[in-house]
Every structure is written in C-alpha cells, then in structure tokens.
Amino acid sequence: MPALVYALTALLGAAAAATGVAGMLGAPWTLRVDWLVPLGGLALEMDPLAGLFVALVGAAAVPVSVYAIGYAGRERQGCLAYAVFVAAMLVVPLAANVMTFALAWELMSLASYVLVLDGARAGRQPAASAHAGWVYAVMTHAGLACLLAGMLLLTAWTGSARFADWAAAAPTLSAESRSLVWALLALGFATKAGGVPLHVWLPLAHPAAPSHVSALMSGVMIKLGIYGLLRASFVWLAPALPWWGATLLLVGAVSAVTGVLYAIVDRDLKRLLAFSSIENVGIVLVGTGAALAFAAAALPMLALLALAAALYHVVNHAAFKSLLFMAAGSVLHGTGTRDMEALGGLIKRQPWTAACFLVGAVAIAGLPPLNGFVSEWLTFQALLQNIQLPNPTMNLVFALAIAGLALAAGLAVAAFVKAFGITFLALPRSDAAAGAHEAPVLMRVAMVATAAACAALALGASAVVPALAAVAATLVPAPTPITVGAWLTLDISGDFASLSVPAVAVALAGGVLLPVLLLVVARARPRVRRYETWGCGRLLQTARMEYTATAFADPFTRVFDFFYRPATRLDVDVHPESRFFVRRIRYENPTRFIVDEWLYRPVVRVLRAAARRAAVVQSGSPNLYLAYVLVALLLLLLVA
Amino acid sequence: MDALFLSVLQTLVIALGAPLLVGTLRTLKARLVGRRGPVPWQPFLDLRKLLGKTPVVSETTSWVFRATPYVLVGAMLVAALAAPVLTSRPPLAFAGILLLMSLFLLGTFFLALAGLDAGSAFGGMGSSRGVTVAGLAEPTVMLAVFALALRASTTNLGGIVERVTIEPLLAVNPAHLLAFAAFFIVMLAETGRLPVDNPATHLELTMIHEAMILEYSGRHLALVEWASAMKLLLFLTLLANLFFPWGVPADVAPPALLLGLLALAGKLALLAIALAALETTIAKLRLFRVPELLAGSFALAVLSVSAVFLLR
Amino acid sequence: MLRQLRVALRTGVVTEPPAREAEVERLGASLAAEIRTRFGRSLAIRQVDAGSCNGCELEIGGLTGPHYDLERFGLHFVASPRHADCLLVTGPVTRNMAEALRRTFYATPDPKIVIAAGDCAGDGGIFRGSYAVIGGVREIVPVDALIPGCPPSPAALLAGLLDALGRPR
C-alpha cells in the first residue's frame, strides 16, 4: 500500500512537471472554486514564475518518490503525510489569494512536521526528536505569523485578498507602508527558506526526517520561501526599494558563509547537508538581493541577469541536494548510522551510492563541468557588474557579497571533500560500515536519474538559462542580457563574460583521455602491484590510523575559532596511587552556535520571564476571574 | 584551422614548458645557495624514469585514487587552452578567470580525495591542510578578478589582456599593482611554494601538497608531478600576461606567435628569478600563520578594488 | 633578505668535483647495464636507517650540501619509498627494524636497487654478533652494492653511488 501511494505521488509529480513547464512557456490559466475554501474561495493562477516552481516541485517529486518506494515502501507510517506534503507544495506557487496560500502553506508545514516527528522517533532518541519537531513547529509558525501579518495588512490597505489586485495597487501605497509589509513578508519567507539568523530549525529538522522527506524539504520546500520572496518583492510590492536589495545581499552572504562553516565541522552526514542547504540558500538570496538592488537603481537588464542566476541556482540546488540526500539515505539504509566517525570505505560496499554522491559533491562544490559551477558563475557575473550602480554604499555591499560568496564557494569544496572522503574512502571505521549493503534497485535508479539530471542541467545550460531568463522577464521586464552564441556559448551582457559548458565538458573529457593515450605511446609500464599503504614500516594498519571527520575540520576550527567559540573540556583521570599513571583522558571540543547563543537564548529567556510575570493573571481563583469579567464588562459599557 | 593550430601549439608550450620551468627553478635555487644544482631539464629525465616503473597501489584505495592523476592532467590541459599564453585570445575564447580558478579547484578536490583514499594519517593531513589553504585563497582571487574586470569591463581573459595592451600605462596603475601583489601571494599558496609549503621538504609534518601524493608511484606519480608543474606554469603565465601583457600578440601569424613566445619566456624568466630568490631567503610559515598571510593578500585585493573605484 | 642574496651571489658556487677512486663492493643482485640505462640520469633515493648509530646519516646529510651536491648528477632524496628507485640502507639491521626494512622494500616500486652504506650495513660492523642485531642488510633484502666505511665520507659515498650507477665521472 505505501508503495502505491509513493508511485501515485511520482505520477502526480510528473503531471505537475508537465503542467509547470507548459505554464513557464506561456500558457496562463486560472481556476476559481469559491465554495471550497472560506474567506475568499480557492483561487489558483498559473503564470511563468508559478509554472517554474510547480515544475520544480513536480520534477523533484518524481525521483524522490521512486526512491521512497525502495526506502520506505514497507512502512505504512508517513506515506499519506508525504503525499499531502507534495500536493500542498504544488498548490503554494499556484495560490492566487491569501486564504488559498495560507492553507496550502500551513498544510505543507504540518505535513512536514508530522514527517519530521516520524523520522525522529525512528531514530530512537526521544528527547532530541521532540526538540527537533518543537523547534521546527515554532519557527515555521512564527514565520507564518509574520506572513499573515504582512498579507492582512496588504489586504486591509488594498481592499482585496487577491494577489492580482495587490500587484495593481502597489504603486499607490507609500514607500514606508510597502517597506513594513516587505519586512514582515521577508521575515516569514526567509524563515521558510532558512536564511541566517532564522535558520535554526533546518539543522534539526532535515537530518531527523526520513531521507526522502529531507530530499524534498531541502530540495524544494525551502525554495518555496524564495518563491514567496520573489513574488512579494517583484510583484506584490513593486517598485523595489534599495534597502531591500542590500538587506538580502547581506543576509545571503552571511548565510552562505555561516552555513558552510558549520557544515565543515559537522560529523553527522545529513546535518552537514542541511547546513550546506543554508549556504546555497544564501547564494540564491545574494542573487535575489542583487536583482532587487539593480531593479531599484533602474538597471533592469542587470536585474534580469541576477534574477535568472538566482532561479538557475534554485533549480540546480534542487537537483544536486536531493541527489545528495538520497545518497545519504542510502548510506543510512545500508549501515544504520549517519555519523561520519563510524563510516568509511563505503565506496567498495556501495559503489553506486558512492558514484552518485561523488557527482552530487562535484556539483555542489561548484566545479566544472557540472551545474553548480554554471549557476555560481552566472551569479558572480551579475555581481561583478555592480559598478553601474551610482551609490558607493551599494558598491561596498556588493563587494562584501562577492567576497563572502567566494569564501563560501572555496569552503564548500572543503566541506564536500570531507563529506565524500571520510564517508566513502579508505577503511571502514566501524563494523556497521564494514558490513554495509548497497541500496535496492529503485533507490539506485532514482539516484542515477537525478545525477543524469545534474549533468543535463549543466550541458543544456544554453537552453535552460534563456528559458529561466524569460521567466525572470515576467518579473523584471527588460531585453535579455543572455544570448547564445556559437558552440552553444552563453554570452552575458554582450562581451562581459561568456561560457560554453559543452565545450568545457568536451575539453575535459579529451584532457582526461589524452594522458591515457600518451602513456600508451610512451610505453609506460601498464600493470600495478598491490601492497599495503605506506605507514613508515609500521606493522599494523587499522582504521584508527585514518584521519577522522573532526581531524579533517581541525584547521578550520582553529582558523575560525572566533566564530565557532569552541568550549574545550579536558578531563584527566589519574590512578589513585600515582598521578603519573593516567587511566583515562576525555577531551571535548564542541563548537557552539553563536546565533543560538547570542540571539535565541536571550530571546527565549526574556519570553520565559515575561510569561512567568503574565502567569500571575492565572491565579486559579474563581473570585478573581469573576472580577475580571466585571471589569471587562464595565470597560465595554464605557467604550461602546 | 587557426584555432586548432593555436590549440596544439599552446598545449605543447604548456606541457613541455612546465617541467622545464620547474627544473630551472631548482637550478636557480641551487645556484643561490652555492650548489651547482641539477640541469634545468632534469624533470624530463625524472618523468621518463618514472614511466618505466611499475606503480605500487595500496589495497585500501579505490578507483578514485587511480583516476585522480588523469583528472588532474585533464583539468590542467583544459586550463592551458583557456589561459592567454601565446595570444591575447586563448583557443577557448570564452574563458574567464572564474573558469580557470574553478579548473584548479577541480584538481585540488580530486587530489584531496586521493590523499584521503589511502587511509594514512599523512594523506588525511595533507588533504585537510590543502583544502584549507585553497578555500581561504578564494576570496582574494575573486576580488582581484573584480578589480581587473572593473577596469576592463569584462571577465573574459582575452578582453582583460587586450584592455591593458591598448593602454600600456594601465599596467603600472596602483590598483593594478596591488592586484598583482595579491595574486602573487595566491600563486604561492595555490602552487605550494614557500612560504606556504616547501616543495622540497621530507618532513611529513611540514607537507601540504607533498603529503597528498606520498602514495603515488610510477606513471601515476609522473602525471601528478607533471600536473603540478603545469599549474605553476599557468599561474606564472597568468601573472605575466594578465598583469603585464606587453608583447602578447593579438593574431595567430607565426612571426607574431614567436614574438609572443619570446616575450612570455622573458617575463617567466624574471618571475622565476624573483620566485627563486624569495624561496631561498624566506622561511616556511607555520601552518596556522598561513591564514594570516592569506588575510593580508585579501587586504591587498580590497585595497586594489577600492583604488579602482577611487581612481575611476 | 637582501643581505642573504648579496652573500650568496658573492660566494658563488662552491661545489667540488667528485673523487676519482671509489670503493664499492658490487653484490650483483641486479644487472649493471639495466641500472645504468634506467637510473643513470635520474635516481630517487630513500634513505633507511635500520638501527644505525647515525654516523652514516650525518655523512649522507653532507651529500645534499653545496660541497658534495648530489643533485647535479640527477640524484635526489625523497620522503616516501613509493617515490624511490634506490634504498640507501645504513645500520646493522637491528631486530626491531628488520620487518620495517622489509616493508619499505616491498613498498618501493620495481625496478629498484638497494645500496648498503657503511660497514654495519655490510655485515654488522662493530655491532656484529650482538643479540639485538641481525647483521647486514643482505640478510633481509637483496643488496646491489655496498659502500664500505665507518662511516664512509661524503666523497666516498658520492663516488660509490656514481660507481654503482655506472656513471662516468
């Protein structure tokens, strides 16, 4: 039965992808069912931007659902919630009025909350799973509160709950009121997207959820936050103000660097991927912020370029992040653990998983010729043209964003060398890893298909990027700065920059084959001799001698210790009879999360104190309650 | 046809010039400490000898270990086609600095994986340190790119070279020189030269790049050594031709190419002498002082960008 | 920094030509002609200390200095036996180092040669007969040449290496 539900979801996804692509290519339609939903009725509207995100959710749901048949096909629990989750995510981009949007959004959040709790409970750590679910629920509803506040303000000011009316009425609102609404909506959507400092739920919820759910949460759910930001900034509240772009640029740069720094030091494979999602959301936010800044400065072509780059990264991240989560799920399925300190050597036990993870790792590290490189390249090309902005402060913000993004890109390479190298290479560090088994066929099929999609998105960049630019042009009308030249070269802003991914791929393939030929021609000795690893003549090599995940990240812990603020604890147990004989040494050097410590803990403390004060009101005495009723009645009589 | 001829010629120049450059550097460094030193073409002899050895491959490793030398060489050969070596427009005419730096990062990624694959502590240490240095050098590269792109209104390498060729005095502009200094330090970090990493050390605890290749032997080692020599040559070529493109021809006519080659050889000789002198007189930095050096280069890049804005 | 360069340029090259006579005992484990063609112009040496008193190591260390400079002949020392063509073994091979020496030998790719340096490496030298010593490198790995001396001077080592390689001086 569960397998049937997943299969149906896959079909739903495929149908949605087709519908979305049709919508992208310019076949708009609307659907109104007034009686289905109170306070406005169900209203769906398809336009190119909605089409893109519907296609994205649908296309991601297909391989992930196939994967889920293999991963969770025998477990009843969670399959219906999964189907509801996917369906809700498909409705969110299409929603055309407040009620539809809020219902779909909340349904999506509730379904994923149920799935997070399920997955966390399966991990047999009740306290941690409750905490993960709790934080996720609180953050997502705090975000919803901000969203509703913003949307209700707009409804009150424009007199209509339909999004189309907001777009028409936006120029009539004052800049301050638009800014207020934008701030509320941005807070709400950024919470869903996972921008720092609103990201705290991501590293708890994504690892706890079952792997197919994590793939969708990281791959497409957080992108719906980006969708909301784009709608709010470019459609509902246009024209944009400069500080919106600057804020998103800074938030994006900080998210990118913070996310990857925490990813590098993590020993849990799925949490590493969750932090990496925060990094990539940062990259998308930088692109969006740049687009807003350019739009506010009346540079529509550059805004279009930045927006196309952000959309391309959204699509690419969905592809390679879902691939990575599926591969991580396969590791968990085969070994029973996500802890990298207990993994290793899996490339020999799980060759297909390893190959797919490697493709995902090369893609997310932004290395040619895969898709992460192309979208990061495109984002940089948009950022590097900021000299056309007249305001020097904006130039400074852009320079900071460029530096931050570059640092994040460099550190992402390190994070994924660690993720792939420690998990899959060398010797297994535990019996669980030594006895791992490969994933079943359906999971492998899903992973290979997604890996092929990553390659296709890169090689087909000269088709995909102009299509995305056309979608972006519906938000920022301008002639396109992206043209396709000879040899499928993408030309940006005339001759500012060019790239031909197929040419690079062909050149790389040739470059890798050329030494093979050269070695044959030079008559190099063809065979190899197998022997042990060089260990300075040591008599035994075990897995204890390998580098661990923590050791690999040690240089970063030292270089960035002002950021990680590790709390070193060293306990030395000596023999009672002589302090020169040490029985046990316990060394702990955990990194601390400064956002949690500096922002959330004080806020929670203040809230708790306020709640304790307010609890005085609930004394439990009926006489006091009757007195409240009397006072309230008197006040009402006075006011009325 | 012209493009094919240029591609082949440029690949040959990089492929054959790289061991010669490394050999010349070793000879220069030897002479500066009073030794006769090896002949400048010694690396060719070393490579030929390595081809005749049967590689010993550890049982702990996987296909990643055996594939990495080919990926490294492949990335360097593509970078050779993408860099302005003989003419201002390289054969891969669309190439920009971002593509070049990403190709180098591709090599570093796979080399770090190969270091981890053997399961020895040395390899892990080399990988860990190698990716730290590579990652921390990235912001400097991007800001130096930004400074150059601002001036030339393009990130295309050929465009940047041509911009300075049109206005030769641009090369001694303060912003340009600051970007050169920042990029020079990045070169030291990325190619593993002193003071970041000692290419001739035997102490594993002081190695970064060498530690990752301790397990390689025979033809694999030959490919890895060749790839790092090509990386050094490409970095020096970028420093020479991007920042001081005097003598870089625009067309593909043989006399112009010969002139370009001679000009490049002259600039590389000067850079090699400077590098040899620097490596002979400076001591290697402690590993945890290297980020300070890279932060210094980042500061230079920031100054360079500010100078471009201020002197617009 | 500039002062160092000035001194270097003023001092110039101080390398001495190698000695004419060489005292080398050929033990013939590999064909001399093959060694000459393969390693004549480029030899990577990995030095292995099999329990030596370090006297030979000090003399070997002098080979990399300006006076004896073995790099001018295409010889150089390497850190990993995987990179090596030649194992230069010193010491009488103590019992603790025997297995390590054997593993180093197998870790070195073929074709390779083993050169024993010093009297201890030949037959145990002054430590011959001790309970802790096996007595000579040839008991553990096949040896191609032996350079006698206690310790052999850098000139003798260099001449011996070149002779073992069949290099004309």
PDB file of C-alpha atoms in Angstrom, chain A residues 347-348 351 354-355 358 361-362 365-369 373 376-377 380-381 383-389 395 398-399 402-404 406-407 409-414 416-418 420-422 424-427 429 489 495-501 503-504 507-512 514-516 518-519 522-536 538 541-542 545-547 551-556 558-560, chain B residues 11 51-67 69-78 81 89 92-96 98-99 102-110 112-114 116-129 131-136 138-140 142-143 145-147 149-151 153-156 204 214-215 219-220 222-223 226 286-288 291 298 305 308-309 312:
ATOM      1  CA  ILE A 347      32.897   3.021  -1.942  1.00  0.00           C
ATOM      2  CA  LYS A 348      33.727  -0.668  -2.040  1.00  0.00           C
ATOM      3  CA  PRO A 351      29.702   1.634  -5.384  1.00  0.00           C
ATOM      4  CA  ALA A 354      29.347   6.437  -3.866  1.00  0.00           C
ATOM      5  CA  ALA A 355      29.382   7.361  -7.547  1.00  0.00           C
ATOM      6  CA  LEU A 358      30.501  11.997  -5.921  1.00  0.00           C
ATOM      7  CA  ALA A 361      29.564  16.573  -4.368  1.00  0.00           C
ATOM      8  CA  VAL A 362      31.336  17.812  -7.507  1.00  0.00           C
ATOM      9  CA  ALA A 365      31.247  22.302  -4.802  1.00  0.00           C
ATOM     10  CA  GLY A 366      30.816  24.418  -7.901  1.00  0.00           C
ATOM     11  CA  LEU A 367      33.332  22.541 -10.034  1.00  0.00           C
ATOM     12  CA  PRO A 368      33.213  22.418 -13.815  1.00  0.00           C
ATOM     13  CA  PRO A 369      31.602  20.950 -15.831  1.00  0.00           C
ATOM     14  CA  PHE A 373      29.628  25.796 -11.322  1.00  0.00           C
ATOM     15  CA  GLU A 376      27.625  30.242  -9.306  1.00  0.00           C
ATOM     16  CA  TRP A 377      29.451  31.619 -12.334  1.00  0.00           C
ATOM     17  CA  PHE A 380      29.212  36.196  -9.967  1.00  0.00           C
ATOM     18  CA  GLN A 381      28.842  37.737 -13.424  1.00  0.00           C
ATOM     19  CA  LEU A 383      27.515  40.755  -9.033  1.00  0.00           C
ATOM     20  CA  LEU A 384      30.686  41.836 -10.829  1.00  0.00           C
ATOM     21  CA  GLN A 385      28.796  44.392 -12.899  1.00  0.00           C
ATOM     22  CA  ASN A 386      27.758  46.435  -9.885  1.00  0.00           C
ATOM     23  CA  ILE A 387      29.970  49.344 -10.885  1.00  0.00           C
ATOM     24  CA  GLN A 388      26.990  50.592 -12.850  1.00  0.00           C
ATOM     25  CA  LEU A 389      25.256  51.372  -9.568  1.00  0.00           C
ATOM     26  CA  ASN A 395      29.109  49.065  -4.286  1.00  0.00           C
ATOM     27  CA  PHE A 398      28.185  44.170  -3.392  1.00  0.00           C
ATOM     28  CA  ALA A 399      31.926  43.831  -2.757  1.00  0.00           C
ATOM     29  CA  ILE A 402      31.326  38.910  -3.674  1.00  0.00           C
ATOM     30  CA  ALA A 403      33.966  38.209  -1.035  1.00  0.00           C
ATOM     31  CA  GLY A 404      31.506  36.263   1.130  1.00  0.00           C
ATOM     32  CA  ALA A 406      33.827  33.431  -2.883  1.00  0.00           C
ATOM     33  CA  LEU A 407      34.764  32.305   0.619  1.00  0.00           C
ATOM     34  CA  ALA A 409      32.480  28.597  -2.608  1.00  0.00           C
ATOM     35  CA  GLY A 410      36.027  27.780  -1.528  1.00  0.00           C
ATOM     36  CA  LEU A 411      34.938  26.322   1.797  1.00  0.00           C
ATOM     37  CA  ALA A 412      32.195  24.267   0.120  1.00  0.00           C
ATOM     38  CA  VAL A 413      34.954  22.382  -1.707  1.00  0.00           C
ATOM     39  CA  ALA A 414      36.486  21.541   1.671  1.00  0.00           C
ATOM     40  CA  PHE A 416      32.413  18.068   0.380  1.00  0.00           C
ATOM     41  CA  VAL A 417      35.908  16.643   0.238  1.00  0.00           C
ATOM     42  CA  LYS A 418      35.238  15.810   3.875  1.00  0.00           C
ATOM     43  CA  PHE A 420      32.720  12.201   0.427  1.00  0.00           C
ATOM     44  CA  GLY A 421      36.235  11.357   1.560  1.00  0.00           C
ATOM     45  CA  ILE A 422      35.520  10.423   5.167  1.00  0.00           C
ATOM     46  CA  PHE A 424      33.234   6.603   1.334  1.00  0.00           C
ATOM     47  CA  LEU A 425      37.008   6.324   1.060  1.00  0.00           C
ATOM     48  CA  ALA A 426      39.735   4.434   2.890  1.00  0.00           C
ATOM     49  CA  LEU A 427      38.898   1.890   5.592  1.00  0.00           C
ATOM     50  CA  ARG A 429      35.720   2.892  10.930  1.00  0.00           C
ATOM     51  CA  THR A 489      28.198  29.657 -25.722  1.00  0.00           C
ATOM     52  CA  ASP A 495      31.046  40.614 -24.160  1.00  0.00           C
ATOM     53  CA  PHE A 496      31.238  40.938 -20.372  1.00  0.00           C
ATOM     54  CA  ALA A 497      31.520  37.202 -19.940  1.00  0.00           C
ATOM     55  CA  SER A 498      30.982  34.013 -21.886  1.00  0.00           C
ATOM     56  CA  LEU A 499      30.869  30.334 -21.138  1.00  0.00           C
ATOM     57  CA  SER A 500      30.271  27.240 -23.203  1.00  0.00           C
ATOM     58  CA  VAL A 501      29.632  24.313 -20.893  1.00  0.00           C
ATOM     59  CA  ALA A 503      32.975  22.931 -24.858  1.00  0.00           C
ATOM     60  CA  VAL A 504      34.416  22.712 -21.344  1.00  0.00           C
ATOM     61  CA  ALA A 507      37.711  19.603 -23.450  1.00  0.00           C
ATOM     62  CA  LEU A 508      37.807  17.949 -20.018  1.00  0.00           C
ATOM     63  CA  ALA A 509      36.902  14.581 -21.465  1.00  0.00           C
ATOM     64  CA  GLY A 510      39.643  14.983 -24.054  1.00  0.00           C
ATOM     65  CA  GLY A 511      42.097  16.204 -21.436  1.00  0.00           C
ATOM     66  CA  VAL A 512      41.449  13.147 -19.272  1.00  0.00           C
ATOM     67  CA  LEU A 514      44.954  12.380 -23.601  1.00  0.00           C
ATOM     68  CA  PRO A 515      47.299  11.191 -20.813  1.00  0.00           C
ATOM     69  CA  VAL A 516      45.914   7.687 -21.233  1.00  0.00           C
ATOM     70  CA  LEU A 518      50.269   9.429 -24.076  1.00  0.00           C
ATOM     71  CA  LEU A 519      51.109   6.708 -21.580  1.00  0.00           C
ATOM     72  CA  ALA A 522      55.350   6.330 -24.239  1.00  0.00           C
ATOM     73  CA  ARG A 523      55.184   2.619 -23.415  1.00  0.00           C
ATOM     74  CA  ALA A 524      54.734   3.150 -19.698  1.00  0.00           C
ATOM     75  CA  ARG A 525      54.610   0.033 -17.553  1.00  0.00           C
ATOM     76  CA  PRO A 526      50.923  -0.957 -17.718  1.00  0.00           C
ATOM     77  CA  ARG A 527      50.288  -3.054 -14.626  1.00  0.00           C
ATOM     78  CA  VAL A 528      50.191  -2.201 -10.940  1.00  0.00           C
ATOM     79  CA  ARG A 529      51.297  -4.087  -7.877  1.00  0.00           C
ATOM     80  CA  ARG A 530      49.033  -4.119  -4.851  1.00  0.00           C
ATOM     81  CA  TYR A 531      50.538  -3.677  -1.401  1.00  0.00           C
ATOM     82  CA  GLU A 532      49.665  -2.034   1.876  1.00  0.00           C
ATOM     83  CA  THR A 533      49.533   1.714   2.429  1.00  0.00           C
ATOM     84  CA  TRP A 534      52.895   3.238   3.304  1.00  0.00           C
ATOM     85  CA  GLY A 535      52.964   3.606   7.057  1.00  0.00           C
ATOM     86  CA  CYS A 536      56.682   4.142   7.745  1.00  0.00           C
ATOM     87  CA  ARG A 538      54.551   0.167  10.811  1.00  0.00           C
ATOM     88  CA  GLN A 541      47.311  -0.531   9.768  1.00  0.00           C
ATOM     89  CA  THR A 542      43.856  -0.152  11.206  1.00  0.00           C
ATOM     90  CA  MET A 545      45.092   5.487  11.986  1.00  0.00           C
ATOM     91  CA  GLU A 546      42.980   7.231   9.402  1.00  0.00           C
ATOM     92  CA  TYR A 547      42.017  10.833   9.555  1.00  0.00           C
ATOM     93  CA  ALA A 551      40.526  15.918  12.488  1.00  0.00           C
ATOM     94  CA  PHE A 552      39.832  16.911   8.916  1.00  0.00           C
ATOM     95  CA  ALA A 553      37.988  20.005  10.085  1.00  0.00           C
ATOM     96  CA  ASP A 554      40.596  20.908  12.701  1.00  0.00           C
ATOM     97  CA  PRO A 555      42.429  23.610  10.677  1.00  0.00           C
ATOM     98  CA  PHE A 556      39.109  25.357  10.130  1.00  0.00           C
ATOM     99  CA  ARG A 558      41.487  26.876  14.580  1.00  0.00           C
ATOM    100  CA  VAL A 559      41.351  29.499  11.862  1.00  0.00           C
ATOM    101  CA  PHE A 560      37.739  30.423  12.596  1.00  0.00           C
TER     102      PHE A 560
ATOM    103  CA  THR B  11      49.138  22.817 -25.269  1.00  0.00           C
ATOM    104  CA  LEU B  51      57.224   5.892 -16.695  1.00  0.00           C
ATOM    105  CA  GLY B  52      59.359   2.803 -16.573  1.00  0.00           C
ATOM    106  CA  LYS B  53      58.396   1.860 -13.018  1.00  0.00           C
ATOM    107  CA  THR B  54      55.535  -0.411 -12.039  1.00  0.00           C
ATOM    108  CA  PRO B  55      53.253   1.549  -9.731  1.00  0.00           C
ATOM    109  CA  VAL B  56      52.538   0.170  -6.267  1.00  0.00           C
ATOM    110  CA  VAL B  57      48.905   0.827  -5.386  1.00  0.00           C
ATOM    111  CA  SER B  58      47.601   0.455  -1.853  1.00  0.00           C
ATOM    112  CA  GLU B  59      44.909  -2.146  -1.222  1.00  0.00           C
ATOM    113  CA  THR B  60      42.995   0.426   0.789  1.00  0.00           C
ATOM    114  CA  THR B  61      42.446   2.723  -2.179  1.00  0.00           C
ATOM    115  CA  SER B  62      39.613   2.773  -4.701  1.00  0.00           C
ATOM    116  CA  TRP B  63      39.130   3.863  -8.291  1.00  0.00           C
ATOM    117  CA  VAL B  64      39.196   7.497  -7.171  1.00  0.00           C
ATOM    118  CA  PHE B  65      42.895   7.134  -6.345  1.00  0.00           C
ATOM    119  CA  ARG B  66      43.749   5.757  -9.783  1.00  0.00           C
ATOM    120  CA  ALA B  67      41.536   8.220 -11.654  1.00  0.00           C
ATOM    121  CA  PRO B  69      46.118  11.725 -11.867  1.00  0.00           C
ATOM    122  CA  TYR B  70      44.198  11.706 -15.141  1.00  0.00           C
ATOM    123  CA  VAL B  71      41.616  14.201 -13.852  1.00  0.00           C
ATOM    124  CA  LEU B  72      44.447  16.465 -12.655  1.00  0.00           C
ATOM    125  CA  VAL B  73      46.202  16.409 -16.004  1.00  0.00           C
ATOM    126  CA  GLY B  74      42.900  16.864 -17.818  1.00  0.00           C
ATOM    127  CA  ALA B  75      41.996  19.921 -15.765  1.00  0.00           C
ATOM    128  CA  MET B  76      45.450  21.445 -16.360  1.00  0.00           C
ATOM    129  CA  LEU B  77      45.286  20.786 -20.108  1.00  0.00           C
ATOM    130  CA  VAL B  78      41.896  22.496 -20.338  1.00  0.00           C
ATOM    131  CA  LEU B  81      43.699  26.058 -23.544  1.00  0.00           C
ATOM    132  CA  ARG B  89      42.576  35.429 -27.095  1.00  0.00           C
ATOM    133  CA  LEU B  92      38.843  28.561 -25.636  1.00  0.00           C
ATOM    134  CA  ALA B  93      37.929  32.127 -26.424  1.00  0.00           C
ATOM    135  CA  PHE B  94      35.096  32.383 -23.933  1.00  0.00           C
ATOM    136  CA  ALA B  95      37.321  31.587 -20.957  1.00  0.00           C
ATOM    137  CA  GLY B  96      37.326  33.849 -17.956  1.00  0.00           C
ATOM    138  CA  LEU B  98      36.480  32.109 -12.894  1.00  0.00           C
ATOM    139  CA  LEU B  99      36.665  29.121 -15.208  1.00  0.00           C
ATOM    140  CA  SER B 102      37.447  26.524 -10.901  1.00  0.00           C
ATOM    141  CA  LEU B 103      39.525  24.145 -13.006  1.00  0.00           C
ATOM    142  CA  PHE B 104      42.348  24.446 -10.472  1.00  0.00           C
ATOM    143  CA  LEU B 105      39.843  23.803  -7.677  1.00  0.00           C
ATOM    144  CA  LEU B 106      38.667  20.685  -9.529  1.00  0.00           C
ATOM    145  CA  GLY B 107      42.231  19.410  -9.422  1.00  0.00           C
ATOM    146  CA  THR B 108      42.578  20.237  -5.725  1.00  0.00           C
ATOM    147  CA  PHE B 109      39.263  18.490  -4.951  1.00  0.00           C
ATOM    148  CA  PHE B 110      40.315  15.217  -6.521  1.00  0.00           C
ATOM    149  CA  ALA B 112      42.435  15.862  -1.644  1.00  0.00           C
ATOM    150  CA  LEU B 113      40.176  12.837  -2.161  1.00  0.00           C
ATOM    151  CA  ALA B 114      43.154  10.791  -3.325  1.00  0.00           C
ATOM    152  CA  LEU B 116      42.182  10.556   1.980  1.00  0.00           C
ATOM    153  CA  ASP B 117      41.773   7.382  -0.052  1.00  0.00           C
ATOM    154  CA  ALA B 118      44.925   5.669   1.133  1.00  0.00           C
ATOM    155  CA  GLY B 119      43.756   5.767   4.723  1.00  0.00           C
ATOM    156  CA  SER B 120      47.030   7.013   6.106  1.00  0.00           C
ATOM    157  CA  ALA B 121      47.330   9.890   8.529  1.00  0.00           C
ATOM    158  CA  PHE B 122      49.773  11.693   6.210  1.00  0.00           C
ATOM    159  CA  GLY B 123      47.332  11.780   3.344  1.00  0.00           C
ATOM    160  CA  GLY B 124      44.490  12.962   5.534  1.00  0.00           C
ATOM    161  CA  MET B 125      46.660  15.698   6.963  1.00  0.00           C
ATOM    162  CA  GLY B 126      47.739  16.844   3.514  1.00  0.00           C
ATOM    163  CA  SER B 127      44.158  16.878   2.263  1.00  0.00           C
ATOM    164  CA  SER B 128      42.884  18.765   5.278  1.00  0.00           C
ATOM    165  CA  ARG B 129      45.560  21.429   5.028  1.00  0.00           C
ATOM    166  CA  VAL B 131      41.708  22.360   1.095  1.00  0.00           C
ATOM    167  CA  THR B 132      42.013  24.888   3.936  1.00  0.00           C
ATOM    168  CA  VAL B 133      44.617  26.869   2.033  1.00  0.00           C
ATOM    169  CA  ALA B 134      42.733  26.573  -1.261  1.00  0.00           C
ATOM    170  CA  GLY B 135      39.455  27.645   0.323  1.00  0.00           C
ATOM    171  CA  LEU B 136      40.943  30.631   2.100  1.00  0.00           C
ATOM    172  CA  GLU B 138      39.329  32.076  -2.963  1.00  0.00           C
ATOM    173  CA  PRO B 139      38.063  35.473  -1.709  1.00  0.00           C
ATOM    174  CA  THR B 140      41.355  37.091  -2.693  1.00  0.00           C
ATOM    175  CA  MET B 142      37.566  36.877  -6.637  1.00  0.00           C
ATOM    176  CA  LEU B 143      38.347  40.391  -5.507  1.00  0.00           C
ATOM    177  CA  VAL B 145      39.257  39.362 -10.571  1.00  0.00           C
ATOM    178  CA  PHE B 146      36.776  42.060  -9.644  1.00  0.00           C
ATOM    179  CA  ALA B 147      39.474  44.729  -9.770  1.00  0.00           C
ATOM    180  CA  ALA B 149      37.124  43.148 -14.521  1.00  0.00           C
ATOM    181  CA  LEU B 150      36.156  46.625 -13.385  1.00  0.00           C
ATOM    182  CA  ARG B 151      38.940  48.154 -15.356  1.00  0.00           C
ATOM    183  CA  SER B 153      34.536  45.853 -18.294  1.00  0.00           C
ATOM    184  CA  THR B 154      34.774  42.125 -18.850  1.00  0.00           C
ATOM    185  CA  THR B 155      35.826  38.991 -17.004  1.00  0.00           C
ATOM    186  CA  ASN B 156      36.968  37.438 -20.249  1.00  0.00           C
ATOM    187  CA  GLU B 204      55.673  14.915   6.560  1.00  0.00           C
ATOM    188  CA  LEU B 214      53.027  10.223  -0.869  1.00  0.00           C
ATOM    189  CA  GLU B 215      51.186   7.089  -2.064  1.00  0.00           C
ATOM    190  CA  ARG B 219      53.230   6.582 -14.154  1.00  0.00           C
ATOM    191  CA  HIS B 220      50.640   7.961 -11.692  1.00  0.00           C
ATOM    192  CA  ALA B 222      54.642  11.167 -13.263  1.00  0.00           C
ATOM    193  CA  LEU B 223      51.184  12.507 -14.185  1.00  0.00           C
ATOM    194  CA  TRP B 226      53.503  16.970 -14.430  1.00  0.00           C
ATOM    195  CA  ARG B 286      53.786  27.749  10.464  1.00  0.00           C
ATOM    196  CA  LEU B 287      50.597  26.271   9.068  1.00  0.00           C
ATOM    197  CA  PHE B 288      48.377  28.360  11.316  1.00  0.00           C
ATOM    198  CA  PRO B 291      45.680  32.218   7.057  1.00  0.00           C
ATOM    199  CA  PHE B 298      42.843  39.686   0.868  1.00  0.00           C
ATOM    200  CA  VAL B 305      39.264  47.287  -5.633  1.00  0.00           C
ATOM    201  CA  VAL B 308      39.825  51.228  -8.884  1.00  0.00           C
ATOM    202  CA  PHE B 309      36.739  52.952  -7.511  1.00  0.00           C
ATOM    203  CA  ARG B 312      37.917  55.999 -11.687  1.00  0.00           C
TER     204      ARG B 312
END
